[in-house]
Short mmCIF file of C-alpha atoms and ligand atoms in Angstrom, two decimals:
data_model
loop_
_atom_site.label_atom_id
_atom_site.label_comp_id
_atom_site.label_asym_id
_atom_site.label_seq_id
_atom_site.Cartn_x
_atom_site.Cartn_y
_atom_site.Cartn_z
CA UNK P 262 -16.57 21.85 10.63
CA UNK P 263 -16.97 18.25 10.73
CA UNK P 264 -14.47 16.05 12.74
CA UNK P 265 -13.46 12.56 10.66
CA UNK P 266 -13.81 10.82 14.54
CA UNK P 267 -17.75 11.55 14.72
CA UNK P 268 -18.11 10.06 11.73
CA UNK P 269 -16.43 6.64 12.64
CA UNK P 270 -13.02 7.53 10.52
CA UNK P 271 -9.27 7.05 11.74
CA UNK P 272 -6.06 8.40 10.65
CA UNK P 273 -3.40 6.70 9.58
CA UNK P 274 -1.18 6.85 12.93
CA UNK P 275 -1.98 3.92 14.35
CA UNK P 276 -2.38 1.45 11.12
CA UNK P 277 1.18 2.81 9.74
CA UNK P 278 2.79 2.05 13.14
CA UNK P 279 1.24 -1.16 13.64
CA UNK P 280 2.25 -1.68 10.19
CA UNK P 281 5.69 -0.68 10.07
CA UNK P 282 6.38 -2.44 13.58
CA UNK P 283 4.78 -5.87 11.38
CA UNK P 284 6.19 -5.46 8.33
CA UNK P 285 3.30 -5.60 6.11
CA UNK P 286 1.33 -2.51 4.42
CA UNK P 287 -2.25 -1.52 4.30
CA UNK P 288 -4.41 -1.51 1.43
CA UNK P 289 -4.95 2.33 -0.29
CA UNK P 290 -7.55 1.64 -2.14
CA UNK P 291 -8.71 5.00 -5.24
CA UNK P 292 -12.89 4.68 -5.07
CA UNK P 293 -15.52 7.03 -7.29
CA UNK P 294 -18.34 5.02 -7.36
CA UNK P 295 -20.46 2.48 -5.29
CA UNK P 296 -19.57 -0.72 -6.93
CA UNK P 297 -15.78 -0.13 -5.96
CA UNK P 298 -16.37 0.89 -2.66
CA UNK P 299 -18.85 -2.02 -1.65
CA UNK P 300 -16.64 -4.27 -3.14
CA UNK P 301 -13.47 -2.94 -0.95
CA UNK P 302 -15.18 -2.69 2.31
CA UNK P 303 -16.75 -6.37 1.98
CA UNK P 304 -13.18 -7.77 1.41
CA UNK P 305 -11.66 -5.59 3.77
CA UNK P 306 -14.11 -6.91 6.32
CA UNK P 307 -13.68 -10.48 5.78
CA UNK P 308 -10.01 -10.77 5.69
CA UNK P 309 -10.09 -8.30 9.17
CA UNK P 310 -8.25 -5.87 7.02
CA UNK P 311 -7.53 -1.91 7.98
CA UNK P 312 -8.10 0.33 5.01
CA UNK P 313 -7.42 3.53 3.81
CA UNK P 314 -9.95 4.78 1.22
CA UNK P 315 -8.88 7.49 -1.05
CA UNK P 316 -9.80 10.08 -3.37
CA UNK P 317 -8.45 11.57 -6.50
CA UNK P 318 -8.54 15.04 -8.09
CA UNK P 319 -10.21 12.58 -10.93
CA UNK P 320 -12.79 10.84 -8.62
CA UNK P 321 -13.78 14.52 -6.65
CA UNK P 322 -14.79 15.69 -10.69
CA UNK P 323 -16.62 12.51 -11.65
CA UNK P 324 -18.48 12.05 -8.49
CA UNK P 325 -18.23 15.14 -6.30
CA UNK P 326 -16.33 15.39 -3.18
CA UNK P 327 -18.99 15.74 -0.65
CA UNK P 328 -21.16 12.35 -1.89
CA UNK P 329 -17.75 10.36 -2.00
CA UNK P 330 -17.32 11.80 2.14
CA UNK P 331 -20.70 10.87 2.61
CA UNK P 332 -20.10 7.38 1.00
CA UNK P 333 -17.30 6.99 3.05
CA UNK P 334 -19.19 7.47 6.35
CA UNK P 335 -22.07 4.99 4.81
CA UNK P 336 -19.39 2.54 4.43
CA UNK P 337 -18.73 2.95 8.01
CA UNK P 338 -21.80 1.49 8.85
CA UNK P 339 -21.75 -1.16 6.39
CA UNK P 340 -18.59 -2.22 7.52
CA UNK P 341 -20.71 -2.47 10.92
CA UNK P 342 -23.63 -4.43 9.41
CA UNK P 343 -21.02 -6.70 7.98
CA UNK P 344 -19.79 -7.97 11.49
CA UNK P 345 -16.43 -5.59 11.89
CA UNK P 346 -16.83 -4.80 14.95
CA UNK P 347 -14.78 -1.58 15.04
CA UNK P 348 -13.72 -0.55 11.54
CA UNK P 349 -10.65 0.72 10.50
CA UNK P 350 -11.09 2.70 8.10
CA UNK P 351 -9.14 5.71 6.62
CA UNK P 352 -10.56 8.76 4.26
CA UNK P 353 -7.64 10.42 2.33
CA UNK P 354 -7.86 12.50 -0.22
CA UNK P 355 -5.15 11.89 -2.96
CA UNK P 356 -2.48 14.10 -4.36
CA UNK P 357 -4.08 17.15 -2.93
CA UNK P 358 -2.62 20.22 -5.03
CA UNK P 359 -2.90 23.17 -2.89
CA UNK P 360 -3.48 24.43 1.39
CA UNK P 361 -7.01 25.14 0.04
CA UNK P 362 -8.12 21.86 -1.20
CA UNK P 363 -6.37 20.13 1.80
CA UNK P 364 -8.13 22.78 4.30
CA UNK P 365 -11.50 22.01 2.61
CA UNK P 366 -10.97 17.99 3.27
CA UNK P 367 -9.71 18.46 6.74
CA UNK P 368 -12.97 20.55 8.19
CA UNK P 369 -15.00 17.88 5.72
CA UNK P 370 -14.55 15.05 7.48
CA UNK P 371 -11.31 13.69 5.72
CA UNK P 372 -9.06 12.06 8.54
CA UNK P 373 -5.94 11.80 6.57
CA UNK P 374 -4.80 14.23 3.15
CA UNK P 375 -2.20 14.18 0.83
CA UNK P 376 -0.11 17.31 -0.03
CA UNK P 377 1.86 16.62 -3.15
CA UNK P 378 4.20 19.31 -3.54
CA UNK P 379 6.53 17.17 -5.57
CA UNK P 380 6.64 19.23 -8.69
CA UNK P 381 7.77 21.94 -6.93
CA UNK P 382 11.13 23.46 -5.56
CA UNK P 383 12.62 21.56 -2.29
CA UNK P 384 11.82 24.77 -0.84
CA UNK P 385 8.09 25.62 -2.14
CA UNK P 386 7.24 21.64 -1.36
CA UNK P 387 8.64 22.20 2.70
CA UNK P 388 6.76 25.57 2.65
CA UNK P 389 3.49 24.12 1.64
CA UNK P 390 3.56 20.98 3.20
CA UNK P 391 4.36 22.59 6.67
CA UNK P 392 1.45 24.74 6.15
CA UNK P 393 -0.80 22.06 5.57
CA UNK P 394 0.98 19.43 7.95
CA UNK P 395 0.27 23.00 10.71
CA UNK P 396 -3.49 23.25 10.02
CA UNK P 397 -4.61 19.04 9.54
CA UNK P 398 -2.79 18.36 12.97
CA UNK P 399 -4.88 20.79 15.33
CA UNK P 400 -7.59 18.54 14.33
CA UNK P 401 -5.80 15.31 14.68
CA UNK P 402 -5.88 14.74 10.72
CA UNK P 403 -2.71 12.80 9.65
CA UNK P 404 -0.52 14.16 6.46
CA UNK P 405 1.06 12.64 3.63
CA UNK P 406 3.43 14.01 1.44
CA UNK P 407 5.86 13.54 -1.74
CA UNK P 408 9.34 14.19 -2.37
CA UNK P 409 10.66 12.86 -5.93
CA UNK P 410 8.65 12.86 -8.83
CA UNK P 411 6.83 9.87 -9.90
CA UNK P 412 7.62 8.87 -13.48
CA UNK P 413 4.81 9.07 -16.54
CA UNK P 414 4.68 7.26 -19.69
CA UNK P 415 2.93 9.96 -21.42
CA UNK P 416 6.08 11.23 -22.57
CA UNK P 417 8.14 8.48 -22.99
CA UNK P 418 10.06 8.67 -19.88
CA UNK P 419 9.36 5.64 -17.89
CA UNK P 420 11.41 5.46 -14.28
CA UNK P 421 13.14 8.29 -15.15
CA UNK P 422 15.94 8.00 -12.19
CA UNK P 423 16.64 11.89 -12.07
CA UNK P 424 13.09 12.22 -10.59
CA UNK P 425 13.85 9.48 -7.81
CA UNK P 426 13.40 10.77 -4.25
CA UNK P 427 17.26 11.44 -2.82
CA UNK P 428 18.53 10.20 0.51
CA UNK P 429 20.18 12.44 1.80
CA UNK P 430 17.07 15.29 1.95
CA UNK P 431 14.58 12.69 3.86
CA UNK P 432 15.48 13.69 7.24
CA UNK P 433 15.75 17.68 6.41
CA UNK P 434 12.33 17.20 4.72
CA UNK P 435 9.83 15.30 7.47
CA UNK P 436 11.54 16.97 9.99
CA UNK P 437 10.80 20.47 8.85
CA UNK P 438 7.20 19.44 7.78
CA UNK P 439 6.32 17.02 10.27
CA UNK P 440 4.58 15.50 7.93
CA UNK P 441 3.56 11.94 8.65
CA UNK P 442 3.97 9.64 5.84
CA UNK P 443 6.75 10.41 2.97
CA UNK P 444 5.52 9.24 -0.80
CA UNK P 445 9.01 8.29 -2.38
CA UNK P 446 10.35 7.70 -5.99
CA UNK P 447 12.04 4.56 -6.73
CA UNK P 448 10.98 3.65 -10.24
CA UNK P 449 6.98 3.00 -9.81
CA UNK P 450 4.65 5.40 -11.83
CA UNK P 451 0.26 5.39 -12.28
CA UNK P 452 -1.24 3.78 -14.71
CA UNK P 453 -1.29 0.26 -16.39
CA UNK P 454 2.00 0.84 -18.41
CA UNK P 455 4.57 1.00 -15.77
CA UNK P 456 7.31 -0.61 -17.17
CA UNK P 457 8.87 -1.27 -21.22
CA UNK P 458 11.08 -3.94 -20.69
CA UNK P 459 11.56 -5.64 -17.22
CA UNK P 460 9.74 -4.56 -14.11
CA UNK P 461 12.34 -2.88 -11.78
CA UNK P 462 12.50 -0.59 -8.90
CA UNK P 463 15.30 0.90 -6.96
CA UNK P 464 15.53 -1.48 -3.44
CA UNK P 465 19.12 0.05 -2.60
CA UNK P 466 17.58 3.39 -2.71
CA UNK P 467 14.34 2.52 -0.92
CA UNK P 468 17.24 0.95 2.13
CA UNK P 469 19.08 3.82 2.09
CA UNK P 470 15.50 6.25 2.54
CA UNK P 471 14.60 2.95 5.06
CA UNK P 472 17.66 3.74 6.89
CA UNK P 473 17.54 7.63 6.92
CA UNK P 474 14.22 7.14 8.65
CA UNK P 475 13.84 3.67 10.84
CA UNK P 476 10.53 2.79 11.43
CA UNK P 477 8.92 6.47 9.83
CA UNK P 478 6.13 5.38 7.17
CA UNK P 479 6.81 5.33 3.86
CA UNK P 480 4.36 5.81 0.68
CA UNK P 481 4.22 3.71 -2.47
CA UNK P 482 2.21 4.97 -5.04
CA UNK P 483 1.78 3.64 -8.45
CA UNK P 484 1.90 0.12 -7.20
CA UNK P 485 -0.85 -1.63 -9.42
CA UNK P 486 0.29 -5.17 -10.27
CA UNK P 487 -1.88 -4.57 -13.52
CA UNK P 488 -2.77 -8.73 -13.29
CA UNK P 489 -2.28 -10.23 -16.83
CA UNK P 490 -5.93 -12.33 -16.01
CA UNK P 491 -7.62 -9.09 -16.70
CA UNK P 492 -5.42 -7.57 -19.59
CA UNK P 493 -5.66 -10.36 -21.20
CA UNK P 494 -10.05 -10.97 -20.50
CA UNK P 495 -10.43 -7.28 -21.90
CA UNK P 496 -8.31 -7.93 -24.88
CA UNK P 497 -10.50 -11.21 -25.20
CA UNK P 498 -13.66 -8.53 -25.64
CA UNK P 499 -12.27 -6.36 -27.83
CA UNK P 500 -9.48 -4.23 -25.82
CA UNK P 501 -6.73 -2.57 -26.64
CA UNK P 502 -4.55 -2.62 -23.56
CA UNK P 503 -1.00 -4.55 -25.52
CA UNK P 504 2.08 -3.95 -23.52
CA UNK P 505 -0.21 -3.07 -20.10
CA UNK P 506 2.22 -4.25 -17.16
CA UNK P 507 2.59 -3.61 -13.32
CA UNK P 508 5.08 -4.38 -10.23
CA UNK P 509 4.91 -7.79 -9.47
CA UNK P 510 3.59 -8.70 -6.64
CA UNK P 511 7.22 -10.06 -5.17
CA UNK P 512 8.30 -6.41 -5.59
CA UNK P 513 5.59 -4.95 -3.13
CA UNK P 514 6.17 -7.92 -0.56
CA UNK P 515 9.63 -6.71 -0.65
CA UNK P 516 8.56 -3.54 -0.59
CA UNK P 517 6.10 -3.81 2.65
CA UNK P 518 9.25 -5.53 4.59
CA UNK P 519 11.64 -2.41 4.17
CA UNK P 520 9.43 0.61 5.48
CA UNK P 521 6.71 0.88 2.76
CA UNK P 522 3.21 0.85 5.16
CA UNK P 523 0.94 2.26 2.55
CA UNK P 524 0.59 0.83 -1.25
CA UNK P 525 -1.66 2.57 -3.67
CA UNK P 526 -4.09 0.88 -5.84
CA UNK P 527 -6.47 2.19 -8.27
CA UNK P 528 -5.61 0.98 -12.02
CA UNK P 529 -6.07 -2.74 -10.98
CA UNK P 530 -9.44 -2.20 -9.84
CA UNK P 531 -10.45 -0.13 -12.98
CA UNK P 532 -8.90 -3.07 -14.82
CA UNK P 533 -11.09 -5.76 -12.86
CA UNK P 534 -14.33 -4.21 -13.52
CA UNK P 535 -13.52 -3.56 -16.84
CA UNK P 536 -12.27 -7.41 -18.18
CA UNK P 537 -15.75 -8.35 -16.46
CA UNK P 538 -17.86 -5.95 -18.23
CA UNK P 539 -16.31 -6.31 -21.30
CA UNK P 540 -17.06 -10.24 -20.82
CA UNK P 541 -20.75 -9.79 -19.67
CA UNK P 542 -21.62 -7.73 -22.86
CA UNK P 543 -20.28 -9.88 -24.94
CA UNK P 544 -21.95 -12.76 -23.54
CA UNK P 545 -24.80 -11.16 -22.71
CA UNK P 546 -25.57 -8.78 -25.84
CA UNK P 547 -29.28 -8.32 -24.79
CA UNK P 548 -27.84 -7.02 -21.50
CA UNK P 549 -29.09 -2.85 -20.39
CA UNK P 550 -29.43 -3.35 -16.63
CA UNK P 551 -26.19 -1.77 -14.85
CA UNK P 552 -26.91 -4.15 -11.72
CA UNK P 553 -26.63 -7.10 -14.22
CA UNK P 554 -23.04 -6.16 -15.88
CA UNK P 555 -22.08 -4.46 -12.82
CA UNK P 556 -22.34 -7.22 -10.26
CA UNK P 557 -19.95 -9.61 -11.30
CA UNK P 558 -17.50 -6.47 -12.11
CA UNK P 559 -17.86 -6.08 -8.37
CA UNK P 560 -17.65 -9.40 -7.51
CA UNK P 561 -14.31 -9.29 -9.34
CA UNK P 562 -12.87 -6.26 -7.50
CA UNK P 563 -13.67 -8.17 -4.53
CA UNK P 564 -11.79 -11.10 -5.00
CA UNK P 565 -9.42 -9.29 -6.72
CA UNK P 566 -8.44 -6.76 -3.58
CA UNK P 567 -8.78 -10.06 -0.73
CA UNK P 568 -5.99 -11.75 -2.80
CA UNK P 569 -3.70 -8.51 -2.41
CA UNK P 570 -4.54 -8.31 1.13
CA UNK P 571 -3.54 -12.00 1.79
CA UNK P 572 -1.42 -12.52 -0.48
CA UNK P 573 0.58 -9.26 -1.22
CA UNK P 574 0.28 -6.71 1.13
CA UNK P 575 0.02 -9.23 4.71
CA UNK P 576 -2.61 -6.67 6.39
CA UNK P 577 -5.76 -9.75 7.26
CA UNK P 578 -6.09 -9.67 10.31
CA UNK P 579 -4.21 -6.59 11.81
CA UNK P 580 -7.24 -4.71 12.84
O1 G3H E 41 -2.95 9.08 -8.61
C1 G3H E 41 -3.68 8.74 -9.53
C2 G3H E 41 -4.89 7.95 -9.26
O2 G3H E 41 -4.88 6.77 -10.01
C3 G3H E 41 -6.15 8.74 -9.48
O3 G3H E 41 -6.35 9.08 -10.79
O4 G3H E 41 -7.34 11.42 -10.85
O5 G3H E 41 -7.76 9.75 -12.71
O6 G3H E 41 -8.82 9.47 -10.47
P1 G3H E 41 -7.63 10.01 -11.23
P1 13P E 42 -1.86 2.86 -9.83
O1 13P E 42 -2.15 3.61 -11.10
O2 13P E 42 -0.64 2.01 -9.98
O3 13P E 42 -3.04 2.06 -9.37
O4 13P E 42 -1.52 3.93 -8.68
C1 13P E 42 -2.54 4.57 -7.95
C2 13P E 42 -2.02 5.69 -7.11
O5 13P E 42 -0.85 5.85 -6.86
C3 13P E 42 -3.04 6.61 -6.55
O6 13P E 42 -2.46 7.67 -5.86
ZN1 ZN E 43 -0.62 8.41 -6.67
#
């Protein structure tokens, strides 16, 4: 058993109320490899920025779940080399899919874990998340989880609106879980092909859920921006990525101001570092060092995730 605290981890209680109280949202940031995560902790230390760093059922296959903990506690300390003082910084494992999994997290070091029971019955999803919510909060590990189903392109069904989450079972829900942090439905989905036609989520049901719940933390995930700067570089190099669009970033502002505290981000930083390294090869055809085609793919994640935090999501400066 390994507590998150001994490694120099939080939980999300503090950042989420300090958030919600502010009206701005931290940074959730998806990581797998070292490029992504140097690239988030330098930006998140020079804008002052808390941060919640998270891993996928994707990134635990490609890079194994013990070397991403172990990353995350090595970013600890580079946070520390890089002048923040007392880093902020969150390790959550995304859309956990069973107790076991979660379990596994919470005596691994993990100070914060999803539960996504979405998919399931009302019933099942309460059941499972309580279970989890009982076991991460003897050890002071915060829980997320989901009620409405996110949306997927794959088959054709983009913001479907019978998925979104429902008012009126917010209350019954957290207060029979005690979970910490709700993940709603209001017409955002993952992936870089969000929307078909115009961009547009459901603000008079995100009030309502807002309203149910004053001041509780709220979840948005699928909330890549998917910038046109990098659709449009990888295209330049031989892409495919037509029709790629995101919620704009006016959206999320909105967003952060009615009881969202906690945006997800992972396709815009795949998109980053791929424009760039699409761009070095092709400038660079004689090109077989990874540190050469990699660097300015980092650089770009970099700048890419210190505009968000300044610009979009308003956490600089809250640590
Ligand atoms: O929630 C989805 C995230 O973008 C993670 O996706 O499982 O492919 O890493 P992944
Ligand atoms: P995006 O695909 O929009 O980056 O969403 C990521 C996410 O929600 C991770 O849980
Ligand atoms: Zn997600």
């Amino acid at each position: 058993m390994v507590n998150y605290k001994d490694l120099g981890l939080v939980n999300t209680r503090e950042m989420f109320a300090k958030a919600v109280d502010g009206g701005y949202a931290i940074p959730a940031f998806n990581f797998n490899n070292m490029e992504q995560l140097q690239a988030i902790i330098k930006a998140c230390a020079e804008t002052k920025s808390p941060v919640i760093l998270q891993v996928s059922s994707g990134a635990r296959k490609y890079a194994n779940q013990t070397l991403l903990r172990y990353m995350a506690e090595g970013a600890v300390e580079y946070a520390k080399e890089l002048g923040w003082e007392h880093p902020q910084i969150c390790l959550h494992l995304d859309h956990g899919d069973t107790f076991e999994l979660c379990k596994s997290c919470v005596d691994f070091g993990f100070s914060s874990v999803m539960i996504d029971g979405s998919s399931l019955p009302y019933e099942e999803n309460i059941a499972l998340t309580k279970k989890v919510v009982e076991y991460a909060h003897q050890y002071d590990v915060t829980v997320e989880a989901e009620l409405g189903v996110l949306a997927g392109v794959e088959d054709d069904v983009v913001a479907e609106e019978s998925h979104y989450t429902k008012p009126e079972e917010v209350i019954d829900f957290a207060t029979r879980t005690g979970c910490d942090s709700l993940a709603i439905s209001i017409g955002t989905s993952h992936g870089a092909y969000k929307f078909k036609g115009e961009a547009k989520l459901d603000f008079e049901r995100l009030d309502k859920i807002s309203s149910m719940l004053p001041g509780y933390p709220l979840v948005l995930h699928g909330a890549s921006s998917v910038p046109q700067e990098f659709v449009e570089m990888a295209n330049q190099y031989g892409a495919k990525l037509g029709g790629a669009k995101g919620v704009p970033e006016e959206m999320l502002r909105k967003a952060a101001k009615s009881g969202v505290c906690k945006i997800n981000i992972d396709s815009d930083i795949r998109l980053a570092m791929t424009a760039n390294i699409r761009k070095y090869f092709a400038e660079h055809p004689e090109a077989f060092d990874p540190r050469a085609y990699l660097k300015p793919a980092r650089q770009a994640v970099k700048e890419m995730v210190q505009r968000k935090i300044r610009n979009v999501l308003g956490s600089s400066h809250k640590i």
